[in-house]
Structures are given as structure tokens and as C-alpha cells.
Amino acid sequence: MAKYFPLFIDISNKTFLVVGAGNIAARRILKLKEFGCKIIVVAKSIAVTIMDLQDDRLILKERAYDSSDVENVDYVIAATNDEELNERIVWDCKRAGVIVNDASNYKNCDFYFPGIVTEEEMVIGVTSSGSDHKLARRVASAIRYNIKEIISECKKEESENTKQKDFD
């Protein structure tokens, strides 16, 4: 299995299409919102938890997916509970040249949605390149639990090093 390169990019001017509105889609939407991108959600039924997030950057379309939905978007996340539909979405994206993530099949992914840890200016992404989601989730959780202490220690060391240089 190939290792995936962690590429951090500015997505604030990008558009994501999320097809599906279940638990996985909700987690992806919540995380994407932190990065300021435009998100279009297409699903036959949209949970209240997602409806409550609606604003000018989150557009909800409560209807069935249509192949034309992949037009004019930068990234697609296929997060339905229907594997055949997810595969159709992947096929539509490949045909249209759109980067896609199939939440139900890592082999259909152009990119993985990592476990994301954010604290202050730090953004940390954790992935197992699709091989072990539970391990990646546990590692991200451990980082989340310890990140404030780690940042505090690093800032303290940085401050002490700066003071030492001032005396040299």
C-alpha cells in the first residue's frame, strides 16, 4: 500500500461537495467548516444537526444525488450509506476530473480525510494511508489530549533559547 503525502493547502476559496448527511458526513462537514471553504451538501434527508450548521458557506440540497452535482466543485466526499451510489459518484468525479474521497472504500480515494487536530496555529493531520482507521483515530485522540501541554513546553523552550541567545 502506498503512503500518502500530507499536503496542507488553503481551502478557504475551494468548494466541497458532500454527498450524504449521516454521521461520517457530519464529522467531515464540521471539520471543513473550520477551514472556511464553501460546502454543498446533497442528501435525500439531512439531519437537524447538519441543518443547524447552515450559513452562507454551507448550502444544503435535500434531494437525490445527480451526476451534474460534481460540476463546478473542487473536491467531493462520497459519504452515503449506499456503496453503489458512492461508486457512481467516484466514477462521475473521475470522468469530470474532480478529486474524490469515498468514505466507504479507501481504494476509491484520491485523498484521505485525516484525523485533524487543531490547537492555536497548529494543524496536525493523522492518517494510516487507509490501512488502519482505528489506529489513526487513536493516535489523533492521543495528540488532541496532549497537544496543549506539548505546545506550552515548546513555547517555553523557545523562549528560554531566545533569552539565552540574548546573553551570548
PDB file of N, CA and C in Angstrom, residues 97-165:
ATOM      1  N   GLY A  97     -12.858  14.861 -13.786  1.00  0.00           N
ATOM      2  CA  GLY A  97     -11.552  15.340 -13.329  1.00  0.00           C
ATOM      3  C   GLY A  97     -11.596  16.010 -11.967  1.00  0.00           C
ATOM      4  N   VAL A  98     -12.508  15.555 -11.114  1.00  0.00           N
ATOM      5  CA  VAL A  98     -12.665  16.132  -9.778  1.00  0.00           C
ATOM      6  C   VAL A  98     -12.081  15.168  -8.747  1.00  0.00           C
ATOM      7  N   ILE A  99     -11.347  15.690  -7.806  1.00  0.00           N
ATOM      8  CA  ILE A  99     -10.723  14.895  -6.747  1.00  0.00           C
ATOM      9  C   ILE A  99     -11.811  14.405  -5.790  1.00  0.00           C
ATOM     10  N   VAL A 100     -11.763  13.088  -5.452  1.00  0.00           N
ATOM     11  CA  VAL A 100     -12.856  12.496  -4.683  1.00  0.00           C
ATOM     12  C   VAL A 100     -12.345  11.628  -3.537  1.00  0.00           C
ATOM     13  N   ASN A 101     -13.145  11.576  -2.487  1.00  0.00           N
ATOM     14  CA  ASN A 101     -12.928  10.682  -1.353  1.00  0.00           C
ATOM     15  C   ASN A 101     -14.194   9.863  -1.179  1.00  0.00           C
ATOM     16  N   ASP A 102     -14.035   8.540  -1.213  1.00  0.00           N
ATOM     17  CA  ASP A 102     -15.155   7.629  -0.985  1.00  0.00           C
ATOM     18  C   ASP A 102     -15.030   7.122   0.445  1.00  0.00           C
ATOM     19  N   ALA A 103     -15.877   7.597   1.324  1.00  0.00           N
ATOM     20  CA  ALA A 103     -15.794   7.254   2.749  1.00  0.00           C
ATOM     21  C   ALA A 103     -16.015   5.770   3.006  1.00  0.00           C
ATOM     22  N   SER A 104     -16.573   5.038   2.033  1.00  0.00           N
ATOM     23  CA  SER A 104     -16.857   3.616   2.238  1.00  0.00           C
ATOM     24  C   SER A 104     -15.802   2.693   1.629  1.00  0.00           C
ATOM     25  N   ASN A 105     -14.852   3.246   0.848  1.00  0.00           N
ATOM     26  CA  ASN A 105     -13.875   2.388   0.179  1.00  0.00           C
ATOM     27  C   ASN A 105     -12.585   3.166  -0.075  1.00  0.00           C
ATOM     28  N   TYR A 106     -11.561   2.882   0.736  1.00  0.00           N
ATOM     29  CA  TYR A 106     -10.308   3.631   0.618  1.00  0.00           C
ATOM     30  C   TYR A 106      -9.648   3.449  -0.757  1.00  0.00           C
ATOM     31  N   LYS A 107      -9.956   2.376  -1.454  1.00  0.00           N
ATOM     32  CA  LYS A 107      -9.368   2.152  -2.773  1.00  0.00           C
ATOM     33  C   LYS A 107      -9.913   3.133  -3.809  1.00  0.00           C
ATOM     34  N   ASN A 108     -11.055   3.757  -3.518  1.00  0.00           N
ATOM     35  CA  ASN A 108     -11.670   4.726  -4.431  1.00  0.00           C
ATOM     36  C   ASN A 108     -11.292   6.163  -4.096  1.00  0.00           C
ATOM     37  N   CYS A 109     -10.301   6.363  -3.255  1.00  0.00           N
ATOM     38  CA  CYS A 109      -9.977   7.713  -2.776  1.00  0.00           C
ATOM     39  C   CYS A 109      -8.781   8.318  -3.494  1.00  0.00           C
ATOM     40  N   ASP A 110      -8.957   9.557  -3.949  1.00  0.00           N
ATOM     41  CA  ASP A 110      -7.828  10.351  -4.444  1.00  0.00           C
ATOM     42  C   ASP A 110      -7.104  11.002  -3.273  1.00  0.00           C
ATOM     43  N   PHE A 111      -7.825  11.187  -2.185  1.00  0.00           N
ATOM     44  CA  PHE A 111      -7.248  11.761  -0.961  1.00  0.00           C
ATOM     45  C   PHE A 111      -7.954  11.129   0.225  1.00  0.00           C
ATOM     46  N   TYR A 112      -7.265  11.129   1.334  1.00  0.00           N
ATOM     47  CA  TYR A 112      -7.866  10.644   2.582  1.00  0.00           C
ATOM     48  C   TYR A 112      -8.197  11.836   3.449  1.00  0.00           C
ATOM     49  N   PHE A 113      -9.247  11.705   4.201  1.00  0.00           N
ATOM     50  CA  PHE A 113      -9.627  12.731   5.167  1.00  0.00           C
ATOM     51  C   PHE A 113      -8.957  12.332   6.480  1.00  0.00           C
ATOM     52  N   PRO A 114      -7.905  13.044   6.881  1.00  0.00           N
ATOM     53  CA  PRO A 114      -7.149  12.609   8.048  1.00  0.00           C
ATOM     54  C   PRO A 114      -7.865  12.933   9.357  1.00  0.00           C
ATOM     55  N   GLY A 115      -7.371  12.328  10.427  1.00  0.00           N
ATOM     56  CA  GLY A 115      -7.759  12.788  11.745  1.00  0.00           C
ATOM     57  C   GLY A 115      -7.090  14.141  11.913  1.00  0.00           C
ATOM     58  N   ILE A 116      -7.839  15.156  12.225  1.00  0.00           N
ATOM     59  CA  ILE A 116      -7.290  16.516  12.279  1.00  0.00           C
ATOM     60  C   ILE A 116      -7.301  17.023  13.713  1.00  0.00           C
ATOM     61  N   VAL A 117      -6.141  17.531  14.121  1.00  0.00           N
ATOM     62  CA  VAL A 117      -6.001  18.125  15.442  1.00  0.00           C
ATOM     63  C   VAL A 117      -5.626  19.593  15.225  1.00  0.00           C
ATOM     64  N   THR A 118      -6.407  20.499  15.798  1.00  0.00           N
ATOM     65  CA  THR A 118      -6.084  21.921  15.701  1.00  0.00           C
ATOM     66  C   THR A 118      -5.972  22.507  17.100  1.00  0.00           C
ATOM     67  N   GLU A 119      -4.956  23.303  17.291  1.00  0.00           N
ATOM     68  CA  GLU A 119      -4.744  23.997  18.561  1.00  0.00           C
ATOM     69  C   GLU A 119      -3.889  25.220  18.263  1.00  0.00           C
ATOM     70  N   GLU A 120      -4.418  26.389  18.616  1.00  0.00           N
ATOM     71  CA  GLU A 120      -3.752  27.648  18.299  1.00  0.00           C
ATOM     72  C   GLU A 120      -3.454  27.664  16.800  1.00  0.00           C
ATOM     73  N   GLU A 121      -2.205  27.912  16.418  1.00  0.00           N
ATOM     74  CA  GLU A 121      -1.852  27.968  14.996  1.00  0.00           C
ATOM     75  C   GLU A 121      -1.472  26.601  14.422  1.00  0.00           C
ATOM     76  N   MET A 122      -1.480  25.583  15.248  1.00  0.00           N
ATOM     77  CA  MET A 122      -1.070  24.248  14.822  1.00  0.00           C
ATOM     78  C   MET A 122      -2.239  23.505  14.148  1.00  0.00           C
ATOM     79  N   VAL A 123      -1.918  22.831  13.049  1.00  0.00           N
ATOM     80  CA  VAL A 123      -2.857  21.920  12.386  1.00  0.00           C
ATOM     81  C   VAL A 123      -2.077  20.637  12.134  1.00  0.00           C
ATOM     82  N   ILE A 124      -2.573  19.549  12.692  1.00  0.00           N
ATOM     83  CA  ILE A 124      -1.890  18.262  12.578  1.00  0.00           C
ATOM     84  C   ILE A 124      -2.854  17.274  11.931  1.00  0.00           C
ATOM     85  N   GLY A 125      -2.388  16.598  10.897  1.00  0.00           N
ATOM     86  CA  GLY A 125      -3.195  15.590  10.225  1.00  0.00           C
ATOM     87  C   GLY A 125      -2.607  14.207  10.475  1.00  0.00           C
ATOM     88  N   VAL A 126      -3.470  13.243  10.796  1.00  0.00           N
ATOM     89  CA  VAL A 126      -3.022  11.881  11.075  1.00  0.00           C
ATOM     90  C   VAL A 126      -3.771  10.922  10.149  1.00  0.00           C
ATOM     91  N   THR A 127      -3.012  10.097   9.427  1.00  0.00           N
ATOM     92  CA  THR A 127      -3.626   9.078   8.575  1.00  0.00           C
ATOM     93  C   THR A 127      -2.774   7.821   8.595  1.00  0.00           C
ATOM     94  N   SER A 128      -3.416   6.716   8.340  1.00  0.00           N
ATOM     95  CA  SER A 128      -2.700   5.452   8.196  1.00  0.00           C
ATOM     96  C   SER A 128      -2.677   5.048   6.717  1.00  0.00           C
ATOM     97  N   SER A 129      -2.861   6.017   5.837  1.00  0.00           N
ATOM     98  CA  SER A 129      -2.946   5.785   4.389  1.00  0.00           C
ATOM     99  C   SER A 129      -4.033   4.767   4.047  1.00  0.00           C
ATOM    100  N   GLY A 130      -5.097   4.783   4.858  1.00  0.00           N
ATOM    101  CA  GLY A 130      -6.247   3.935   4.592  1.00  0.00           C
ATOM    102  C   GLY A 130      -6.171   2.535   5.174  1.00  0.00           C
ATOM    103  N   SER A 131      -5.055   2.190   5.818  1.00  0.00           N
ATOM    104  CA  SER A 131      -4.889   0.806   6.263  1.00  0.00           C
ATOM    105  C   SER A 131      -5.468   0.500   7.641  1.00  0.00           C
ATOM    106  N   ASP A 132      -5.503   1.482   8.541  1.00  0.00           N
ATOM    107  CA  ASP A 132      -5.957   1.198   9.902  1.00  0.00           C
ATOM    108  C   ASP A 132      -6.603   2.449  10.508  1.00  0.00           C
ATOM    109  N   HIS A 133      -7.883   2.640  10.217  1.00  0.00           N
ATOM    110  CA  HIS A 133      -8.587   3.842  10.681  1.00  0.00           C
ATOM    111  C   HIS A 133      -8.640   3.923  12.202  1.00  0.00           C
ATOM    112  N   LYS A 134      -8.806   2.781  12.870  1.00  0.00           N
ATOM    113  CA  LYS A 134      -8.877   2.789  14.334  1.00  0.00           C
ATOM    114  C   LYS A 134      -7.580   3.286  14.941  1.00  0.00           C
ATOM    115  N   LEU A 135      -6.446   2.830  14.403  1.00  0.00           N
ATOM    116  CA  LEU A 135      -5.155   3.283  14.908  1.00  0.00           C
ATOM    117  C   LEU A 135      -4.985   4.780  14.662  1.00  0.00           C
ATOM    118  N   ALA A 136      -5.310   5.247  13.472  1.00  0.00           N
ATOM    119  CA  ALA A 136      -5.188   6.675  13.164  1.00  0.00           C
ATOM    120  C   ALA A 136      -6.069   7.495  14.104  1.00  0.00           C
ATOM    121  N   ARG A 137      -7.287   7.017  14.372  1.00  0.00           N
ATOM    122  CA  ARG A 137      -8.201   7.720  15.272  1.00  0.00           C
ATOM    123  C   ARG A 137      -7.619   7.789  16.693  1.00  0.00           C
ATOM    124  N   ARG A 138      -7.030   6.670  17.151  1.00  0.00           N
ATOM    125  CA  ARG A 138      -6.443   6.633  18.499  1.00  0.00           C
ATOM    126  C   ARG A 138      -5.242   7.566  18.599  1.00  0.00           C
ATOM    127  N   VAL A 139      -4.402   7.587  17.571  1.00  0.00           N
ATOM    128  CA  VAL A 139      -3.226   8.469  17.576  1.00  0.00           C
ATOM    129  C   VAL A 139      -3.676   9.930  17.579  1.00  0.00           C
ATOM    130  N   ALA A 140      -4.650  10.274  16.738  1.00  0.00           N
ATOM    131  CA  ALA A 140      -5.165  11.653  16.712  1.00  0.00           C
ATOM    132  C   ALA A 140      -5.746  12.027  18.070  1.00  0.00           C
ATOM    133  N   SER A 141      -6.454  11.100  18.699  1.00  0.00           N
ATOM    134  CA  SER A 141      -7.036  11.352  20.015  1.00  0.00           C
ATOM    135  C   SER A 141      -5.947  11.593  21.055  1.00  0.00           C
ATOM    136  N   ALA A 142      -4.883  10.804  21.005  1.00  0.00           N
ATOM    137  CA  ALA A 142      -3.774  10.977  21.948  1.00  0.00           C
ATOM    138  C   ALA A 142      -3.102  12.336  21.749  1.00  0.00           C
ATOM    139  N   ILE A 143      -2.948  12.740  20.499  1.00  0.00           N
ATOM    140  CA  ILE A 143      -2.364  14.054  20.214  1.00  0.00           C
ATOM    141  C   ILE A 143      -3.283  15.152  20.745  1.00  0.00           C
ATOM    142  N   ARG A 144      -4.598  15.036  20.485  1.00  0.00           N
ATOM    143  CA  ARG A 144      -5.567  16.020  20.986  1.00  0.00           C
ATOM    144  C   ARG A 144      -5.465  16.168  22.500  1.00  0.00           C
ATOM    145  N   TYR A 145      -5.334  15.041  23.181  1.00  0.00           N
ATOM    146  CA  TYR A 145      -5.273  15.029  24.640  1.00  0.00           C
ATOM    147  C   TYR A 145      -4.021  15.729  25.156  1.00  0.00           C
ATOM    148  N   ASN A 146      -2.912  15.625  24.431  1.00  0.00           N
ATOM    149  CA  ASN A 146      -1.623  16.143  24.912  1.00  0.00           C
ATOM    150  C   ASN A 146      -1.156  17.426  24.242  1.00  0.00           C
ATOM    151  N   ILE A 147      -1.855  17.913  23.240  1.00  0.00           N
ATOM    152  CA  ILE A 147      -1.334  18.996  22.416  1.00  0.00           C
ATOM    153  C   ILE A 147      -1.103  20.301  23.178  1.00  0.00           C
ATOM    154  N   LYS A 148      -1.991  20.665  24.088  1.00  0.00           N
ATOM    155  CA  LYS A 148      -1.799  21.924  24.823  1.00  0.00           C
ATOM    156  C   LYS A 148      -0.512  21.891  25.625  1.00  0.00           C
ATOM    157  N   GLU A 149      -0.260  20.774  26.285  1.00  0.00           N
ATOM    158  CA  GLU A 149       0.962  20.635  27.080  1.00  0.00           C
ATOM    159  C   GLU A 149       2.201  20.662  26.183  1.00  0.00           C
ATOM    160  N   ILE A 150       2.129  19.997  25.052  1.00  0.00           N
ATOM    161  CA  ILE A 150       3.265  19.961  24.122  1.00  0.00           C
ATOM    162  C   ILE A 150       3.573  21.368  23.603  1.00  0.00           C
ATOM    163  N   ILE A 151       2.544  22.095  23.192  1.00  0.00           N
ATOM    164  CA  ILE A 151       2.741  23.460  22.689  1.00  0.00           C
ATOM    165  C   ILE A 151       3.318  24.342  23.782  1.00  0.00           C
ATOM    166  N   SER A 152       2.791  24.233  24.986  1.00  0.00           N
ATOM    167  CA  SER A 152       3.280  25.027  26.106  1.00  0.00           C
ATOM    168  C   SER A 152       4.766  24.749  26.367  1.00  0.00           C
ATOM    169  N   GLU A 153       5.147  23.477  26.372  1.00  0.00           N
ATOM    170  CA  GLU A 153       6.553  23.110  26.587  1.00  0.00           C
ATOM    171  C   GLU A 153       7.438  23.648  25.468  1.00  0.00           C
ATOM    172  N   CYS A 154       7.004  23.532  24.232  1.00  0.00           N
ATOM    173  CA  CYS A 154       7.788  24.024  23.103  1.00  0.00           C
ATOM    174  C   CYS A 154       7.962  25.535  23.159  1.00  0.00           C
ATOM    175  N   LYS A 155       6.886  26.248  23.506  1.00  0.00           N
ATOM    176  CA  LYS A 155       6.979  27.711  23.617  1.00  0.00           C
ATOM    177  C   LYS A 155       7.916  28.113  24.746  1.00  0.00           C
ATOM    178  N   LYS A 156       7.872  27.385  25.842  1.00  0.00           N
ATOM    179  CA  LYS A 156       8.759  27.656  26.975  1.00  0.00           C
ATOM    180  C   LYS A 156      10.214  27.450  26.559  1.00  0.00           C
ATOM    181  N   GLU A 157      10.505  26.344  25.881  1.00  0.00           N
ATOM    182  CA  GLU A 157      11.862  26.075  25.401  1.00  0.00           C
ATOM    183  C   GLU A 157      12.312  27.143  24.415  1.00  0.00           C
ATOM    184  N   GLU A 158      11.404  27.530  23.529  1.00  0.00           N
ATOM    185  CA  GLU A 158      11.715  28.561  22.539  1.00  0.00           C
ATOM    186  C   GLU A 158      12.061  29.875  23.226  1.00  0.00           C
ATOM    187  N   SER A 159      11.288  30.231  24.238  1.00  0.00           N
ATOM    188  CA  SER A 159      11.517  31.455  24.993  1.00  0.00           C
ATOM    189  C   SER A 159      12.861  31.405  25.713  1.00  0.00           C
ATOM    190  N   GLU A 160      13.151  30.253  26.329  1.00  0.00           N
ATOM    191  CA  GLU A 160      14.428  30.104  27.040  1.00  0.00           C
ATOM    192  C   GLU A 160      15.602  30.179  26.073  1.00  0.00           C
ATOM    193  N   ASN A 161      15.466  29.581  24.886  1.00  0.00           N
ATOM    194  CA  ASN A 161      16.531  29.642  23.882  1.00  0.00           C
ATOM    195  C   ASN A 161      16.746  31.068  23.395  1.00  0.00           C
ATOM    196  N   THR A 162      15.663  31.815  23.235  1.00  0.00           N
ATOM    197  CA  THR A 162      15.762  33.205  22.804  1.00  0.00           C
ATOM    198  C   THR A 162      16.465  34.033  23.874  1.00  0.00           C
ATOM    199  N   LYS A 163      16.117  33.831  25.138  1.00  0.00           N
ATOM    200  CA  LYS A 163      16.772  34.549  26.233  1.00  0.00           C
ATOM    201  C   LYS A 163      18.253  34.220  26.279  1.00  0.00           C
ATOM    202  N   GLN A 164      18.603  32.948  26.086  1.00  0.00           N
ATOM    203  CA  GLN A 164      19.998  32.525  26.110  1.00  0.00           C
ATOM    204  C   GLN A 164      20.778  33.204  24.990  1.00  0.00           C
ATOM    205  N   LYS A 165      20.193  33.303  23.795  1.00  0.00           N
ATOM    206  CA  LYS A 165      20.860  33.951  22.667  1.00  0.00           C
ATOM    207  C   LYS A 165      21.091  35.420  22.943  1.00  0.00           C
TER     208      LYS A 165
END
